[in-house]
Coordinates of C-alpha atoms and ligand atoms in Angstrom, one line a residue:
M888 CA -15.8 -16.6 -10.1
T889 CA -19.1 -13.7 -8.2
A890 CA -17.7 -10.7 -6.2
T891 CA -18.3 -10.0 -2.2
V892 CA -19.9 -6.0 -2.7
I893 CA -18.3 -4.6 -0.3
D894 CA -20.9 -2.1 0.0
G895 CA -20.0 1.8 1.0
K896 CA -23.3 2.8 1.7
A897 CA -24.4 0.7 4.2
F898 CA -20.1 1.1 5.6
A899 CA -20.4 4.8 6.2
A900 CA -24.1 4.2 8.0
K901 CA -22.4 2.2 10.3
V902 CA -19.4 4.8 10.9
R903 CA -21.6 7.1 11.3
G904 CA -24.1 5.8 13.7
Q905 CA -20.7 5.0 15.5
V906 CA -19.9 8.7 15.6
A907 CA -22.9 9.8 16.3
D908 CA -23.3 7.3 19.3
H909 CA -19.7 9.1 19.9
V910 CA -20.9 12.4 19.8
A911 CA -24.1 11.6 22.2
R912 CA -21.3 10.6 25.0
L913 CA -19.9 13.1 24.3
K914 CA -22.1 15.7 24.9
E915 CA -23.7 13.5 28.1
A916 CA -20.3 12.9 29.6
H917 CA -18.4 16.1 29.8
G918 CA -21.1 18.5 28.2
I919 CA -18.4 18.7 24.8
T920 CA -19.8 19.1 21.5
P921 CA -17.8 18.8 18.2
G922 CA -18.1 20.8 15.8
L923 CA -16.6 21.1 11.9
A924 CA -16.0 24.5 10.7
V925 CA -15.9 24.5 6.6
V926 CA -15.0 26.9 4.2
L927 CA -16.1 27.5 0.4
V928 CA -15.1 30.2 -2.0
G929 CA -16.4 31.1 -4.9
E930 CA -19.0 29.1 -6.2
D931 CA -18.2 26.0 -7.9
P932 CA -21.7 23.7 -8.1
A933 CA -20.1 20.7 -6.9
S934 CA -18.0 22.3 -4.1
Q935 CA -21.3 23.5 -3.3
V936 CA -23.0 20.4 -3.6
Y937 CA -20.1 18.7 -1.4
V938 CA -20.2 21.2 2.0
R939 CA -24.1 21.5 1.5
S940 CA -24.3 17.7 2.0
K941 CA -21.4 18.0 4.4
G942 CA -23.2 20.2 6.5
K943 CA -26.1 18.2 6.4
M944 CA -24.1 15.4 7.8
T945 CA -22.1 16.5 10.3
V946 CA -26.2 18.2 12.0
E947 CA -27.3 14.5 11.5
V948 CA -24.8 13.0 13.3
G949 CA -25.5 16.0 16.2
M950 CA -22.2 18.1 15.7
K951 CA -22.3 21.9 15.7
S952 CA -21.2 22.5 11.9
V953 CA -20.5 26.2 10.9
E954 CA -20.0 27.5 6.9
H955 CA -18.5 30.1 6.4
K956 CA -19.4 31.0 2.4
L957 CA -16.3 33.4 0.2
D958 CA -16.5 35.5 -2.2
A959 CA -14.6 34.0 -5.1
D960 CA -12.1 36.8 -5.2
T961 CA -11.8 37.0 -1.5
S962 CA -8.2 37.7 -1.1
E963 CA -5.8 35.7 0.4
E964 CA -5.5 38.3 3.1
D965 CA -9.5 38.0 3.9
L966 CA -8.9 34.1 3.7
L967 CA -6.3 33.4 6.3
A968 CA -8.1 35.5 8.5
V969 CA -10.8 33.3 9.2
V970 CA -9.2 29.8 8.9
K971 CA -7.1 31.7 12.0
S972 CA -10.4 32.2 13.8
L973 CA -10.9 29.1 13.4
N974 CA -8.6 27.8 14.4
E975 CA -9.1 30.2 17.8
D976 CA -12.3 28.9 18.0
T977 CA -12.6 26.6 21.1
E978 CA -16.2 25.5 19.8
I979 CA -14.5 23.9 16.6
H980 CA -12.3 21.0 16.7
G981 CA -12.7 20.6 12.4
I982 CA -12.1 22.7 9.7
L983 CA -11.9 22.0 6.2
V984 CA -10.9 24.2 3.5
Q985 CA -13.3 23.3 0.2
L986 CA -10.7 22.2 -2.5
P987 CA -10.3 23.5 -5.6
L988 CA -9.5 27.4 -4.7
P989 CA -9.8 30.0 -7.0
G990 CA -6.7 29.8 -8.7
H991 CA -5.5 33.9 -7.4
L992 CA -5.4 31.8 -4.1
N993 CA -2.1 29.5 -2.7
E994 CA -3.7 26.4 -1.3
D995 CA -0.5 25.0 0.3
L996 CA -0.1 28.2 2.2
V997 CA -4.4 28.1 3.4
I998 CA -4.5 24.2 4.0
N999 CA -0.9 24.4 6.1
S1000 CA -2.5 27.5 7.8
I1001 CA -5.2 25.4 9.9
D1002 CA -3.8 23.9 13.6
P1003 CA -2.8 21.1 12.5
A1004 CA -5.0 19.5 14.9
K1005 CA -7.7 20.4 13.1
D1006 CA -7.4 19.5 10.5
V1007 CA -9.7 17.1 9.0
D1008 CA -9.0 16.8 5.5
G1009 CA -5.2 15.3 7.0
F1010 CA -3.4 17.2 4.6
H1011 CA -1.2 19.8 6.7
I1012 CA 2.6 19.3 5.6
S1013 CA 2.4 18.2 9.4
N1014 CA 0.0 15.6 9.1
V1015 CA 1.2 13.8 5.7
G1016 CA 4.4 14.1 8.4
L1017 CA 3.4 12.5 10.8
L1018 CA 1.2 9.5 8.3
G1019 CA 4.4 8.3 7.2
T1020 CA 6.9 8.4 10.0
G1021 CA 4.3 6.1 11.7
Q1022 CA 2.3 8.0 14.3
K1023 CA -0.7 9.8 15.1
S1024 CA -1.9 11.9 12.5
M1025 CA -5.1 13.1 11.1
V1026 CA -5.8 11.3 8.1
P1027 CA -7.6 11.6 5.2
C1028 CA -10.4 11.1 4.9
T1029 CA -11.0 9.2 0.9
P1030 CA -7.8 6.5 2.4
L1031 CA -8.9 6.8 5.5
G1032 CA -12.5 4.9 4.1
C1033 CA -10.9 2.7 1.7
L1034 CA -9.1 1.3 4.3
M1035 CA -11.8 0.7 7.0
M1036 CA -13.6 -1.0 4.3
L1037 CA -10.4 -3.1 4.1
R1038 CA -9.7 -3.5 7.8
D1039 CA -13.5 -5.1 8.0
H1040 CA -13.3 -7.4 5.5
H1041 CA -9.8 -9.0 5.5
G1042 CA -9.4 -7.6 9.5
S1043 CA -5.6 -8.4 9.5
L1044 CA -3.3 -6.9 6.3
S1045 CA -0.7 -7.7 7.4
G1046 CA 1.3 -9.1 4.8
L1047 CA -0.4 -9.0 2.3
N1048 CA 0.3 -7.2 -1.9
A1049 CA -1.2 -4.1 -2.1
V1050 CA -1.2 -2.3 -5.3
V1051 CA -2.0 1.4 -5.6
I1052 CA -2.5 3.0 -8.6
G1053 CA -2.1 6.8 -8.4
R1054 CA -0.3 8.2 -6.7
S1055 CA -1.7 12.0 -5.4
N1056 CA -1.5 13.7 -2.8
I1057 CA -5.2 13.6 -1.5
V1058 CA -5.5 10.0 -2.6
G1059 CA -2.3 7.6 -3.5
K1060 CA 0.1 8.7 -1.6
P1061 CA -1.5 8.5 2.1
M1062 CA -3.6 5.1 1.2
A1063 CA 0.0 3.3 0.5
Q1064 CA 1.0 5.0 3.1
L1065 CA -1.7 3.7 5.3
L1066 CA -1.3 -0.1 3.6
L1067 CA 2.7 -0.1 4.5
N1068 CA 1.4 1.4 8.0
D1069 CA -0.6 -1.4 7.7
S1070 CA 1.7 -3.8 6.7
C1071 CA 1.0 -4.3 3.3
T1072 CA 4.1 -5.1 0.7
V1073 CA 3.0 -1.7 -1.8
T1074 CA 3.4 -1.2 -4.7
I1075 CA 2.9 2.2 -6.4
A1076 CA 1.6 2.5 -9.7
H1077 CA 1.3 5.4 -11.8
S1078 CA 1.3 6.7 -15.9
R1079 CA 4.5 5.8 -16.4
T1080 CA 4.9 2.4 -14.5
K1081 CA 6.1 0.2 -17.7
D1082 CA 3.6 -3.2 -17.5
I1083 CA 1.0 -2.2 -15.5
Q1084 CA -1.5 -4.8 -15.9
D1085 CA 1.9 -7.6 -15.3
V1086 CA 2.3 -4.9 -11.3
V1087 CA -1.8 -5.8 -10.7
R1088 CA -1.7 -8.9 -10.9
G1089 CA 0.7 -10.0 -8.1
A1090 CA -1.6 -8.3 -6.6
D1091 CA -4.0 -9.3 -3.0
V1092 CA -5.4 -6.1 -3.3
V1093 CA -5.8 -3.5 -5.6
V1094 CA -7.1 -0.1 -4.7
A1095 CA -7.4 2.4 -7.9
A1096 CA -7.0 5.9 -7.9
V1097 CA -6.0 7.3 -11.6
G1098 CA -9.9 9.2 -13.0
R1099 CA -9.6 7.6 -15.6
P1100 CA -13.2 5.5 -16.6
E1101 CA -13.3 1.4 -16.7
M1102 CA -8.7 2.1 -16.9
V1103 CA -8.7 -1.4 -15.1
T1104 CA -10.6 -4.7 -16.3
G1105 CA -10.6 -8.3 -15.4
E1106 CA -7.4 -9.4 -17.2
W1107 CA -5.6 -7.5 -15.2
I1108 CA -7.0 -8.7 -11.8
K1109 CA -5.6 -11.9 -9.6
P1110 CA -8.6 -14.4 -9.2
G1111 CA -10.0 -13.5 -5.2
A1112 CA -8.4 -10.3 -5.0
T1113 CA -9.8 -6.9 -2.8
V1114 CA -10.4 -4.1 -5.5
I1115 CA -11.5 -1.2 -4.0
D1116 CA -12.6 1.9 -7.0
V1117 CA -11.5 4.8 -5.5
G1118 CA -12.4 7.0 -8.8
I1119 CA -15.3 8.7 -9.5
N1120 CA -16.3 9.4 -13.4
R1121 CA -18.9 10.6 -15.5
I1122 CA -19.5 9.4 -18.6
D1123 CA -22.0 9.3 -21.6
A1124 CA -24.6 7.1 -21.1
P1125 CA -27.3 7.2 -24.3
E1126 CA -28.5 4.2 -23.5
K1127 CA -30.4 6.5 -20.9
G1128 CA -31.5 8.8 -23.6
E1129 CA -30.0 11.9 -25.6
G1130 CA -27.9 13.4 -24.0
K1131 CA -27.6 11.2 -20.4
T1132 CA -24.9 10.1 -18.4
R1133 CA -23.9 8.2 -15.8
L1134 CA -20.8 7.5 -13.0
V1135 CA -18.5 4.9 -13.2
G1136 CA -15.6 3.9 -11.8
D1137 CA -11.5 3.1 -12.8
C1138 CA -12.4 -0.2 -12.7
D1139 CA -14.6 -2.2 -15.4
Y1140 CA -17.2 -3.1 -12.7
D1141 CA -17.9 -6.3 -14.3
S1142 CA -15.3 -7.9 -15.7
C1143 CA -13.1 -6.8 -12.9
A1144 CA -16.5 -8.5 -10.3
E1145 CA -15.5 -11.6 -12.5
V1146 CA -12.3 -12.3 -10.9
A1147 CA -12.1 -10.5 -7.8
G1148 CA -12.6 -12.0 -4.1
A1149 CA -13.9 -8.1 -3.0
I1150 CA -15.6 -5.5 -5.1
T1151 CA -16.6 -2.2 -4.3
P1152 CA -19.2 -1.1 -6.9
V1153 CA -19.4 3.3 -8.2
P1154 CA -21.5 5.2 -6.6
G1155 CA -21.8 3.8 -3.8
G1156 CA -18.3 2.5 -3.4
V1157 CA -15.6 4.7 -1.4
G1158 CA -17.6 7.6 -2.5
P1159 CA -20.1 7.4 0.8
M1160 CA -17.0 6.6 3.3
T1161 CA -15.3 10.0 2.8
I1162 CA -18.2 11.9 4.1
A1163 CA -18.6 9.1 6.9
C1164 CA -14.7 9.7 7.4
L1165 CA -14.7 13.6 7.8
L1166 CA -17.3 13.3 10.7
A1167 CA -14.6 10.4 12.2
N1168 CA -11.8 12.4 12.4
T1169 CA -13.7 15.7 13.1
V1170 CA -14.9 13.7 16.4
T1171 CA -11.0 12.3 16.9
A1172 CA -9.8 15.2 16.6
C1173 CA -12.4 17.0 19.7
C1174 CA -11.5 14.1 21.8
R1175 CA -8.2 14.7 20.6
A1176 CA -8.5 18.4 21.9
N1177 CA -9.8 17.5 25.1
G1178 CA -7.3 14.9 26.2
L1179 CA -10.3 11.9 25.8
A1180 CA -9.9 8.9 24.5
E1181 CA -10.5 8.2 20.6
P1182 CA -13.0 6.5 19.7
E1183 CA -12.6 2.7 18.3
G1184 CA -12.6 1.7 14.3
L1185 CA -12.2 4.9 13.5
T1186 CA -9.1 6.5 12.8
A1187 CA -5.8 4.7 10.7
Ligands
NDP1363 P1 -5.6 13.2 -9.6 O1 -5.9 12.8 -11.0 O2 -4.7 13.8 -9.2 O3 -4.2 11.5 -9.5 C1 -4.6 11.0 -10.8 C2 -3.3 9.7 -11.1 O4 -3.8 8.7 -11.9 C3 -2.1 10.3 -10.8 O5 -0.7 9.5 -9.7 C4 -2.2 10.0 -12.0 O6 -0.2 8.8 -12.7 C5 -2.8 8.2 -12.5 N1 -2.5 8.2 -13.3 C6 -3.3 8.5 -15.1 N2 -3.1 8.4 -15.7 C7 -3.1 7.0 -15.4 C8 -2.4 5.6 -16.6 N3 -2.8 5.8 -17.5 N4 -2.0 4.9 -15.3 C9 -1.8 4.3 -14.4 N5 -1.4 5.8 -13.7 C10 -2.5 6.5 -14.4 O7 -6.4 11.5 -8.8 P2 -7.1 12.4 -7.9 O8 -5.5 10.8 -6.8 O9 -6.7 13.1 -7.5 O10 -8.4 11.2 -8.1 C11 -8.5 9.7 -9.0 C12 -9.8 9.1 -8.7 O11 -10.6 9.5 -7.7 C13 -10.7 10.2 -9.1 O12 -11.5 9.7 -11.1 C14 -11.4 11.0 -8.4 O13 -12.7 11.8 -9.3 C15 -11.3 10.1 -7.9 N6 -12.0 10.3 -6.4 C16 -12.4 10.0 -5.5 C17 -13.1 10.5 -3.8 C18 -13.9 10.0 -2.8 O14 -14.6 10.4 -2.6 N7 -14.7 8.3 -3.4 C19 -12.1 11.2 -3.2 C20 -10.7 12.0 -4.1 C21 -11.0 11.4 -5.7 P3 1.1 10.5 -12.7 O15 1.3 11.2 -11.3 O16 1.9 9.6 -13.4 O17 0.5 11.4 -13.3

């Protein structure tokens, strides 16, 4: 079998298009422009790249984009004051504090200072609790993107056996919760899981969020299963020249694609969906804040 490739780049473009349509309707019918504020502390190069592309795409879909760039030695008090001002700003519907924060800042404290209704990353403890109890919440962007692709591919996920490899708060746990809410039978595998290959081989849906390059091979995959590869790992690529690198996922693409029914590539799979879902969450937050109908298909 050769797997169907789930094209995250194309899917993300479709989601951004839906967001842009909804933003245009909000402006036309209600005179409201959704606004997203991103707060970056310090000069981590990867974070700067993320923040730039978030800002660019926010503007492209017609939303207001605000960036707060703070020095690496910003005090917790000053950062909390910025978050507070954004919480109070009625033109801002989504707030994202780019992680990781410099070591002297308490991430939990900062994230939990964001108004949960504006917490478009879905990391606030209230949103974690709401998701965990199957209530309306802001859902973390990467797992939301995975869910959208899975729903699109399968239609209903009800009754499928799903294995999520990884139990982080930002990917693994919310992913498992979302699959459970969609009536999958969910197993979470992690570094202490015994006979992990056998566990994964029982899955109709595998979501790998581990951070170990090409760990999952075709032998782990049940024939016909859907494989969602969240991993982004940079490895040496001497074949491309000295000192060159390339990106790979947590799944060995070639061997998994021979067995799976469908698979997301890396790059071009889950990655592009993350920012698309951030935009989707912002428009959802804006609709909720204004008591308007939420865009269909863009929430969990
Ligand atoms: P974390 O490091 O926070 O979590 C990794 C998880 O993998 C842990 O639960 C760990 O288990 C588990 N794990 C580690 N080694 C093994 C192993 N040998 N067997 C089974 N499980 C193992 O990572 P994140 O969840 O933040 O990210 C996971 C991957 O997803 C990374 O490659 C990251 O770059 C990528 N990512 C991609 C995003 C995107 O937009 N596409 C967004 C976010 C992340 P334990 O808890 O027992 O230690």
